[in-house]
mmCIF file of N, CA, C and O in Angstrom:
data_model
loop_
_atom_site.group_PDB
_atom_site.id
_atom_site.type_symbol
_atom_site.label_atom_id
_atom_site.label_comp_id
_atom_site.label_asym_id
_atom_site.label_seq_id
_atom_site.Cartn_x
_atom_site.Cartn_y
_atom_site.Cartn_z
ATOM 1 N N UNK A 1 -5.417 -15.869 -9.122
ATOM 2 C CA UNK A 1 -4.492 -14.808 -8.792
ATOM 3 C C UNK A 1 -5.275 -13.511 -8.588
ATOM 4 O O UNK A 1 -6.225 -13.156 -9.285
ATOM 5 N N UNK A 2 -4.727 -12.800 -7.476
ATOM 6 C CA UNK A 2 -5.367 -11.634 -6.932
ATOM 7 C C UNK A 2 -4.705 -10.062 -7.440
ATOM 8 O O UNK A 2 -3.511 -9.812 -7.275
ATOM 9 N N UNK A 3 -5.279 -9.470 -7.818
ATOM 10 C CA UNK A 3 -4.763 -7.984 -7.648
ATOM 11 C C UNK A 3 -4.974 -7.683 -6.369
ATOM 12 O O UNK A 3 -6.030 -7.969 -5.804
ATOM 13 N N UNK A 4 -3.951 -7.053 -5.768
ATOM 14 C CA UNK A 4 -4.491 -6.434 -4.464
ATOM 15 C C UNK A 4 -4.115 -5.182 -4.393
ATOM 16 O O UNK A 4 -3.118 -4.908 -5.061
ATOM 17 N N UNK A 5 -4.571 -4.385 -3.827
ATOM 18 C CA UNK A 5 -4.090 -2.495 -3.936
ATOM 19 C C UNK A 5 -4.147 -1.813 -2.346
ATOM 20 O O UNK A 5 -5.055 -1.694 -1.523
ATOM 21 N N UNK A 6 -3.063 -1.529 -2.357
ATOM 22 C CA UNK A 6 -2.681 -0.530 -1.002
ATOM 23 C C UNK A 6 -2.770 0.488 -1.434
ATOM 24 O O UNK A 6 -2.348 0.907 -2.512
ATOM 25 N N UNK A 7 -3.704 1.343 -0.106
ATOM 26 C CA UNK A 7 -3.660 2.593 -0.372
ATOM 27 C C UNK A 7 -3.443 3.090 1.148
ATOM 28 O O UNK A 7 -3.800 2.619 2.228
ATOM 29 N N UNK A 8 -2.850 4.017 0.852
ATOM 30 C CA UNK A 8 -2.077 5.380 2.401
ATOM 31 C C UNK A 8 -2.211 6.588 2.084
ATOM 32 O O UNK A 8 -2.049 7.085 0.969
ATOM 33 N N UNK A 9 -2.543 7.154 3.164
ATOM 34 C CA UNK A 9 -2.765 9.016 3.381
ATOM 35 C C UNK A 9 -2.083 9.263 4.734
ATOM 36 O O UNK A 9 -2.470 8.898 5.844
ATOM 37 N N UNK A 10 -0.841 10.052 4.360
ATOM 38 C CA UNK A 10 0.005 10.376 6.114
ATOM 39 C C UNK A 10 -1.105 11.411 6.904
ATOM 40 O O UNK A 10 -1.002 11.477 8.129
ATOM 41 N N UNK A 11 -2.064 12.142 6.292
ATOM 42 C CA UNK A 11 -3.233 13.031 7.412
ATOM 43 C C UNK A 11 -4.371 12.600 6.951
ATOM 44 O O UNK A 11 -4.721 11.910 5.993
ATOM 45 N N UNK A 12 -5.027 13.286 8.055
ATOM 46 C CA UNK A 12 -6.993 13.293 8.188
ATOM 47 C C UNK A 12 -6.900 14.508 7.151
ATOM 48 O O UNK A 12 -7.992 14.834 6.686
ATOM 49 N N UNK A 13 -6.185 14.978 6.862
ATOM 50 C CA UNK A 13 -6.633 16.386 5.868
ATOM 51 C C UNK A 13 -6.531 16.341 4.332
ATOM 52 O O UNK A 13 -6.679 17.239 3.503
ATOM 53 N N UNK A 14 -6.144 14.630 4.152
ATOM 54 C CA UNK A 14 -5.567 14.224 2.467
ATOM 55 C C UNK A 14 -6.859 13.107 1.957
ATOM 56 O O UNK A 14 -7.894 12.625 2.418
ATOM 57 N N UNK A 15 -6.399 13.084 1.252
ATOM 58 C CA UNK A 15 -8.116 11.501 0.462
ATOM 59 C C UNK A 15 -7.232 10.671 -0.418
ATOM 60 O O UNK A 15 -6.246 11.174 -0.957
ATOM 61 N N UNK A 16 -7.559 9.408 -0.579
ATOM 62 C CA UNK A 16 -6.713 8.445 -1.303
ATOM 63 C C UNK A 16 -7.412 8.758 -2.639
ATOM 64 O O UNK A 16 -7.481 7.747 -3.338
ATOM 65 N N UNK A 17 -8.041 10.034 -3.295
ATOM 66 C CA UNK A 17 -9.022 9.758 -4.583
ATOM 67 C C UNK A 17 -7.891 10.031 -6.021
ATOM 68 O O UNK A 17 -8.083 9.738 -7.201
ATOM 69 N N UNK A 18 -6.810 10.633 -5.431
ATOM 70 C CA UNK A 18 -5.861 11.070 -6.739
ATOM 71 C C UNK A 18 -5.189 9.535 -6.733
ATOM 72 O O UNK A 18 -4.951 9.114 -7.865
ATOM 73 N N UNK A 19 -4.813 8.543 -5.513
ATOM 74 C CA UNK A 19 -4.650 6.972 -5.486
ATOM 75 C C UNK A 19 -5.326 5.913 -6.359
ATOM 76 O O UNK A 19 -4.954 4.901 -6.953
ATOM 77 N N UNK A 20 -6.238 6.433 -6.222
ATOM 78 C CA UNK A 20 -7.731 5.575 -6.944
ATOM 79 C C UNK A 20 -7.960 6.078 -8.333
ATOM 80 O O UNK A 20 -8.500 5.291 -9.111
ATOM 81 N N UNK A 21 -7.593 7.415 -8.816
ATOM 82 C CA UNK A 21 -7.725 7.671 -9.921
ATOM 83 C C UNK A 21 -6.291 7.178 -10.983
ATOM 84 O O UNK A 21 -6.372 6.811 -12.155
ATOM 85 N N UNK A 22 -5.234 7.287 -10.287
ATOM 86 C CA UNK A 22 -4.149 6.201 -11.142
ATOM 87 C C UNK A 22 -4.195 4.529 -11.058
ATOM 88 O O UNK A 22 -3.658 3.668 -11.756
ATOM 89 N N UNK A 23 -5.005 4.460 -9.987
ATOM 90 C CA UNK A 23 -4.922 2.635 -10.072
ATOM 91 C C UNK A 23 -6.118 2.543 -11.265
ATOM 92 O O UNK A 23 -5.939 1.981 -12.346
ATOM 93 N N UNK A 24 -7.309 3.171 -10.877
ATOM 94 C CA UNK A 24 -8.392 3.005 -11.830
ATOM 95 C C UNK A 24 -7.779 3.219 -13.537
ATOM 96 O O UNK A 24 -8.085 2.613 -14.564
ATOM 97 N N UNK A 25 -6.941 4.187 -13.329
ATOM 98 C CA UNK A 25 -6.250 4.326 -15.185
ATOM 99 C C UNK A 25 -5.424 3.320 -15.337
ATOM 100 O O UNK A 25 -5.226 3.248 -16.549
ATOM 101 N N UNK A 26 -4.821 2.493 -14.792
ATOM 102 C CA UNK A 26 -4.137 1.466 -14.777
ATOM 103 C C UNK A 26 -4.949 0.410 -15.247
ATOM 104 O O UNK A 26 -4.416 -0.085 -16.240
ATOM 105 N N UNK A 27 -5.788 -0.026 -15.017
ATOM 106 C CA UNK A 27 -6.841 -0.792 -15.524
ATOM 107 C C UNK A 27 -7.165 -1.920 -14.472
ATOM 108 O O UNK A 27 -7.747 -2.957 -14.790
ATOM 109 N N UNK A 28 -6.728 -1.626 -13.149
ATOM 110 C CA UNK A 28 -6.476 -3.135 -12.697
ATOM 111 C C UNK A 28 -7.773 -4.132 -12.416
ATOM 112 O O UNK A 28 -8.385 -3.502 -11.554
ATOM 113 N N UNK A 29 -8.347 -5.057 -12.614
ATOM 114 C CA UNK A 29 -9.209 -6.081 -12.866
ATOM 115 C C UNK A 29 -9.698 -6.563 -11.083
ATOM 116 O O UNK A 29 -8.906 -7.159 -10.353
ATOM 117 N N UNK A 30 -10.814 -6.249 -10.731
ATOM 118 C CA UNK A 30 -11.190 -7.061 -9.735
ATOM 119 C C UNK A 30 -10.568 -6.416 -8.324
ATOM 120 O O UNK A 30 -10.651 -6.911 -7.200
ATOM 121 N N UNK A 31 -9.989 -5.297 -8.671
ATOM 122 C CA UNK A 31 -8.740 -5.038 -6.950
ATOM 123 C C UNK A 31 -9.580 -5.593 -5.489
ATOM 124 O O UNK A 31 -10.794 -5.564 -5.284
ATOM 125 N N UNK A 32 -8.884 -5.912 -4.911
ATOM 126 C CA UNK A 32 -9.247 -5.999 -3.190
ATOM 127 C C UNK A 32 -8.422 -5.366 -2.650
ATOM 128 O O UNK A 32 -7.217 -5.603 -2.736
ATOM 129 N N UNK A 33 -9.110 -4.124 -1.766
ATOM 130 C CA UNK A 33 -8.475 -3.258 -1.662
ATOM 131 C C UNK A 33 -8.129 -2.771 -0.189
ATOM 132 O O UNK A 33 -8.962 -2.220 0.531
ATOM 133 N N UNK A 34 -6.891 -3.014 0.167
ATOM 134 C CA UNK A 34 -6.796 -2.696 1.936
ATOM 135 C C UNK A 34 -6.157 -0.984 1.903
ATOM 136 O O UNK A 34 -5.050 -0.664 1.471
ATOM 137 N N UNK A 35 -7.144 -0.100 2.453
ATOM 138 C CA UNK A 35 -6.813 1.233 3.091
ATOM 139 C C UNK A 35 -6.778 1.649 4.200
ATOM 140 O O UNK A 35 -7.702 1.815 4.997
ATOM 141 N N UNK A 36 -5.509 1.870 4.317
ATOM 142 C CA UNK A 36 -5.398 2.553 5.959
ATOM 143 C C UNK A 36 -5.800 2.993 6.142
ATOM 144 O O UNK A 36 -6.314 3.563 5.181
ATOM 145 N N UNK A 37 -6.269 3.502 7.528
ATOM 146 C CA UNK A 37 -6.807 4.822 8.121
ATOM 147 C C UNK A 37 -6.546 5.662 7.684
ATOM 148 O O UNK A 37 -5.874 5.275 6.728
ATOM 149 N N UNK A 38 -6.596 7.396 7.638
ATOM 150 C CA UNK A 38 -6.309 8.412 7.428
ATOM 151 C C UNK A 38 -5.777 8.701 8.447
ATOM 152 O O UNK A 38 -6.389 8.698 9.515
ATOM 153 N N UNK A 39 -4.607 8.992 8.346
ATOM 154 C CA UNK A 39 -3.537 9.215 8.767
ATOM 155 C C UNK A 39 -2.694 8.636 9.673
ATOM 156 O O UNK A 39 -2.321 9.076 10.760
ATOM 157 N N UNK A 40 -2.348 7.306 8.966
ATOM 158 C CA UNK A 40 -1.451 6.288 9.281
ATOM 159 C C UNK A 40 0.351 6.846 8.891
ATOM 160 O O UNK A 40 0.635 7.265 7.769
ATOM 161 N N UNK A 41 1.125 6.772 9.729
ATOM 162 C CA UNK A 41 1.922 7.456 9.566
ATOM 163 C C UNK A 41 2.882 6.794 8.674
ATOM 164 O O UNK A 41 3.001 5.577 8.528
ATOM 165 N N UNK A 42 3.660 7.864 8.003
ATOM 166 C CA UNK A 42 4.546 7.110 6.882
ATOM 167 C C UNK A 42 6.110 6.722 7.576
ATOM 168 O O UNK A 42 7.123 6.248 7.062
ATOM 169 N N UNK A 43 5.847 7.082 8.733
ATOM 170 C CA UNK A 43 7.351 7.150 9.769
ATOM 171 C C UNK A 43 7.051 5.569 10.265
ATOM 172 O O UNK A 43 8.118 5.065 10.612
ATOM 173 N N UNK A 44 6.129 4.807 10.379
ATOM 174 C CA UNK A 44 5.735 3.592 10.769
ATOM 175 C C UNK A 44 6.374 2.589 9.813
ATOM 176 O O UNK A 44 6.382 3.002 8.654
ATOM 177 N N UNK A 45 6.972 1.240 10.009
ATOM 178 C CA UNK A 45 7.519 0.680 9.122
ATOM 179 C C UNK A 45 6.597 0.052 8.698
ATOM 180 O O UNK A 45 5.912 -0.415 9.608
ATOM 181 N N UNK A 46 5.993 -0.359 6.960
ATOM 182 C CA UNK A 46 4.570 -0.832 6.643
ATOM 183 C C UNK A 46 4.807 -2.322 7.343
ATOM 184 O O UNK A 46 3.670 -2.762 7.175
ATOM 185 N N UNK A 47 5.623 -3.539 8.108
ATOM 186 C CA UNK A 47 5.226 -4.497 8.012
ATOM 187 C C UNK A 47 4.585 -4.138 9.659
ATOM 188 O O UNK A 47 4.276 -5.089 10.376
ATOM 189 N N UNK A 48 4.423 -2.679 10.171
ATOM 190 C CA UNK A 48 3.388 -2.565 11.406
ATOM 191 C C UNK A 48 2.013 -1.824 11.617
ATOM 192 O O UNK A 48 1.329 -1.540 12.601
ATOM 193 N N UNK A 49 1.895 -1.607 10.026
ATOM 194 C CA UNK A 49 0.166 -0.665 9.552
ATOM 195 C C UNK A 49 -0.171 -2.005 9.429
ATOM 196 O O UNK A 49 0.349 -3.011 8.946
ATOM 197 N N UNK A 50 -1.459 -1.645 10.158
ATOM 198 C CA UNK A 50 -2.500 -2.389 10.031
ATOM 199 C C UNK A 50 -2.956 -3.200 8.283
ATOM 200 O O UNK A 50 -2.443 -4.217 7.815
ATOM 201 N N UNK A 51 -3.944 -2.413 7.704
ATOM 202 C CA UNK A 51 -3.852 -3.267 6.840
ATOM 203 C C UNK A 51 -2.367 -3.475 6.192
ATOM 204 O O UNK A 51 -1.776 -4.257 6.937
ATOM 205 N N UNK A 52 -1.893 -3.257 5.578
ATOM 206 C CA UNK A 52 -0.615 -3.643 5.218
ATOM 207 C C UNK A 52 -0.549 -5.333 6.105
ATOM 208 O O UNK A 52 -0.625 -6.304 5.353
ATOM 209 N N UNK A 53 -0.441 -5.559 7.314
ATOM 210 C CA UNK A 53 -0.470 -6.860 7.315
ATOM 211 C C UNK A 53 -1.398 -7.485 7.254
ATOM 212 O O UNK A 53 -1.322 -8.704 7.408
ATOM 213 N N UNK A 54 -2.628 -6.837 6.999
ATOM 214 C CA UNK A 54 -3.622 -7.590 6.488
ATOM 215 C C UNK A 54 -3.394 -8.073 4.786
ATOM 216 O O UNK A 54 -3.771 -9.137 4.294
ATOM 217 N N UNK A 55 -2.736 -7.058 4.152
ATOM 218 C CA UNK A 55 -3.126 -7.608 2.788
ATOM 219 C C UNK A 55 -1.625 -8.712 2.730
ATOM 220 O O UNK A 55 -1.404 -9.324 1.685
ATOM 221 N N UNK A 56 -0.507 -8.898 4.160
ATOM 222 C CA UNK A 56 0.442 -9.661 4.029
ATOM 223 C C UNK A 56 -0.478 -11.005 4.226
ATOM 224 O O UNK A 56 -0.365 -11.958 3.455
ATOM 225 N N UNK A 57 -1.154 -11.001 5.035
ATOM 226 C CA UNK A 57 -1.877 -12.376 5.673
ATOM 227 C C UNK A 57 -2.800 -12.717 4.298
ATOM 228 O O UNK A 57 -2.851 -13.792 3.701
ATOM 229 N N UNK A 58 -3.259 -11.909 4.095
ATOM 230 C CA UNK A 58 -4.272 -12.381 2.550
ATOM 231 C C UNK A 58 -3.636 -12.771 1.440
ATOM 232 O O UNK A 58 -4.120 -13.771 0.911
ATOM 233 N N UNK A 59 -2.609 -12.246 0.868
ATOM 234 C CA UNK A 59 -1.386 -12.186 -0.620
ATOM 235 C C UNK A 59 -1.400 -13.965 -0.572
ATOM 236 O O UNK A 59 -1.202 -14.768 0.339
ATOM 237 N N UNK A 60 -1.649 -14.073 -1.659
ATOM 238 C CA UNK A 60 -1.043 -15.659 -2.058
ATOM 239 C C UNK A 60 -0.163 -15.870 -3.152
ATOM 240 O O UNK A 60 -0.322 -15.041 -4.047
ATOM 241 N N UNK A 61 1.001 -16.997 -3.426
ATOM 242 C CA UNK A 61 1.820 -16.516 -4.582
ATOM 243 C C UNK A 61 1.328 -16.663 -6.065
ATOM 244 O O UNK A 61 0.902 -17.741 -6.482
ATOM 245 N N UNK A 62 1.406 -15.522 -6.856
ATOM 246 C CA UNK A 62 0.620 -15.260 -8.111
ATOM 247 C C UNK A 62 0.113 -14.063 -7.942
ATOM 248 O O UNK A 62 0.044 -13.335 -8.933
ATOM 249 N N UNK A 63 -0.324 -13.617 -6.751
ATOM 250 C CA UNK A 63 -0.928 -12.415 -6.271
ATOM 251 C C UNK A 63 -0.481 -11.003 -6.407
ATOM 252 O O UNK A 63 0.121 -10.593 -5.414
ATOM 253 N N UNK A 64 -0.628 -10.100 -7.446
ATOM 254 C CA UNK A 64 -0.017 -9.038 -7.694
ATOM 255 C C UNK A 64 -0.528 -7.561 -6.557
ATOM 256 O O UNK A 64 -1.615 -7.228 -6.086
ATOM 257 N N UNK A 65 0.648 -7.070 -6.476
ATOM 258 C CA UNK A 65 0.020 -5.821 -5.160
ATOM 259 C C UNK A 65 0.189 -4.672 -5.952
ATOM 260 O O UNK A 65 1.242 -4.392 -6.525
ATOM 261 N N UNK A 66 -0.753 -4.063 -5.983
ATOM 262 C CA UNK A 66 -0.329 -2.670 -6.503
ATOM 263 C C UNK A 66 -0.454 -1.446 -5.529
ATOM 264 O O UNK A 66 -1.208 -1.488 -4.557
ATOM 265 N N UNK A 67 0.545 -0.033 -5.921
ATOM 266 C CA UNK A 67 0.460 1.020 -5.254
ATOM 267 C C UNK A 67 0.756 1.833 -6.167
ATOM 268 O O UNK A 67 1.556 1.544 -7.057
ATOM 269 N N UNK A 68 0.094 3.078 -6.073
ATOM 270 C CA UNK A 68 0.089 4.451 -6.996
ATOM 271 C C UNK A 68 1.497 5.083 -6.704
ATOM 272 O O UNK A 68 2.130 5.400 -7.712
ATOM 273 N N UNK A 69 1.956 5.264 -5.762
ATOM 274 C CA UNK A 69 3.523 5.669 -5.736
ATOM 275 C C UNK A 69 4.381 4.842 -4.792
ATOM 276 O O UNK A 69 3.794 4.499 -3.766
ATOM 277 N N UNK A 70 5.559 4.476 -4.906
ATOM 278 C CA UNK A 70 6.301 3.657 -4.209
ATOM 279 C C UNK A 70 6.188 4.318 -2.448
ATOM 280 O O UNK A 70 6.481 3.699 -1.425
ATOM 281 N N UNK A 71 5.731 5.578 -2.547
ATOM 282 C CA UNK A 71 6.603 6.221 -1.145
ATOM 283 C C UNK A 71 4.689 6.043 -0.509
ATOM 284 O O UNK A 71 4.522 6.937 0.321
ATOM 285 N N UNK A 72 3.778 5.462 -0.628
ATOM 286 C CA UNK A 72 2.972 5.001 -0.314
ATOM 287 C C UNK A 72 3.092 3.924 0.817
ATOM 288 O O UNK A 72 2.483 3.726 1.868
ATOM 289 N N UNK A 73 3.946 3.418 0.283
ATOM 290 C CA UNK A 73 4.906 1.610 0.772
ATOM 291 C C UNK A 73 5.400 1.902 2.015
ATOM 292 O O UNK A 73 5.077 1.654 3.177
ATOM 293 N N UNK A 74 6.585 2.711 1.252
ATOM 294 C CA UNK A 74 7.591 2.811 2.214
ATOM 295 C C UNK A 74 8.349 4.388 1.981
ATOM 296 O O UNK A 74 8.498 5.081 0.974
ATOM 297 N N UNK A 75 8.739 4.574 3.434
ATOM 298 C CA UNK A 75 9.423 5.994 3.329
ATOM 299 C C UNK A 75 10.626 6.163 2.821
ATOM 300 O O UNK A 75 11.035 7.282 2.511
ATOM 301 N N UNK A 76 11.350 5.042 2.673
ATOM 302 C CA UNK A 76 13.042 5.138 1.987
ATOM 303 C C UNK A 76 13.221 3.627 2.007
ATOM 304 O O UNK A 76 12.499 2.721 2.423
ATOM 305 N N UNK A 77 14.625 3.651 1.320
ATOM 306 C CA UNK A 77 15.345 2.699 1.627
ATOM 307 C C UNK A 77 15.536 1.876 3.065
ATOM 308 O O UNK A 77 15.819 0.694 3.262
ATOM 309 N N UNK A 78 15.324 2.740 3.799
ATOM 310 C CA UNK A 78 15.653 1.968 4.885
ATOM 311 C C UNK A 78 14.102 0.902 5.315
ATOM 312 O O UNK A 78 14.106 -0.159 5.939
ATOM 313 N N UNK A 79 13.305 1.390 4.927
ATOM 314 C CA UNK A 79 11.805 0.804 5.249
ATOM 315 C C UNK A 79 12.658 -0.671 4.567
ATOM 316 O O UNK A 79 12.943 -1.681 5.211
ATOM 317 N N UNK A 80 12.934 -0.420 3.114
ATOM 318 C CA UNK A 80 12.897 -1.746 2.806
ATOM 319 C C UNK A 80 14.056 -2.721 2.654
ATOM 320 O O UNK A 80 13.948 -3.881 2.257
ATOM 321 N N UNK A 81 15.402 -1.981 3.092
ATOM 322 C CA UNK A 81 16.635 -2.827 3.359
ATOM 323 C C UNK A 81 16.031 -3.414 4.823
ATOM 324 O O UNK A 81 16.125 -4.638 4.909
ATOM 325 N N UNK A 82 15.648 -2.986 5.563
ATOM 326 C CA UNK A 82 14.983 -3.998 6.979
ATOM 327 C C UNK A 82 14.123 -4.917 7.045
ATOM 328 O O UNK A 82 13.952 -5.799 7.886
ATOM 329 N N UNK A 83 13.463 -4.606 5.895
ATOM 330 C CA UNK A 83 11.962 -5.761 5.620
ATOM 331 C C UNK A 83 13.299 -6.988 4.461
ATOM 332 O O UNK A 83 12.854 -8.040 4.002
ATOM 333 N N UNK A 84 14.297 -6.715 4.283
ATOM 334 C CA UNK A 84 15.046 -7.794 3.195
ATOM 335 C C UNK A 84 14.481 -8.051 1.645
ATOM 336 O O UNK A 84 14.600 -9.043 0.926
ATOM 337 N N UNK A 85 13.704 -6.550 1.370
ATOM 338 C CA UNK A 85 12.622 -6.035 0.074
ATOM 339 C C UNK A 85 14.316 -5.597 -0.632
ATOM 340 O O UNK A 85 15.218 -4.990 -0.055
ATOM 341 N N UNK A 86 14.305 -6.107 -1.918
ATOM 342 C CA UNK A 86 14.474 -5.262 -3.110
ATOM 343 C C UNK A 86 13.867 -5.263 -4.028
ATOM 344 O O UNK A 86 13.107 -6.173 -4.360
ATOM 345 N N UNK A 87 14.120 -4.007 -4.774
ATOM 346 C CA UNK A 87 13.614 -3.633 -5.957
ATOM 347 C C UNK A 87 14.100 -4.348 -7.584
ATOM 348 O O UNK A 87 15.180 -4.242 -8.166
ATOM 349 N N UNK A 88 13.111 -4.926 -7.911
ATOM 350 C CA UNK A 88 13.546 -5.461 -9.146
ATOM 351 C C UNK A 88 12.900 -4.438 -10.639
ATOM 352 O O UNK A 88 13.190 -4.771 -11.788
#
């Protein structure tokens, strides 16, 4: 079983390091880690960012994903009532 960690920045003018400093306090073991470009837009639905379907094509079941804030993911509800995502 995999940890895997998404990370997103909506500009070229932001850094994923305040991302990396809550996953790193988290403790997570081993991450493989898919980061978007800088400045991948958060208006994009994630199942059409790039990595994002990379870490879909990689995820196997057992495979835990982590993200430092939900709105990383996705921009609202609507990102994930369309993908057929709820929140447990």
């Amino acid at each position: 079983m995999a940890n895997l960690v998404y990370k997103r920045v909506s500009t070229d003018q932001q850094s994923t390091d305040r991302q990396k400093l809550v996953l790193d306090e988290a403790g997570i073991e081993d991450p493989v880690v898919f980061e978007e470009d800088a400045g991948t837009s958060s208006r994009l639905h994630p199942l059409v960012r790039p990595k994002f379907r990379e870490l879909l094509t990689y995820a196997r079941p057992g495979d835990t994903v982590h993200v430092s804030e939900m709105f990383r993911l996705v921009r609202g509800t609507q990102h994930m009532s369309a993908a057929g995502w709820t929140s447990t």
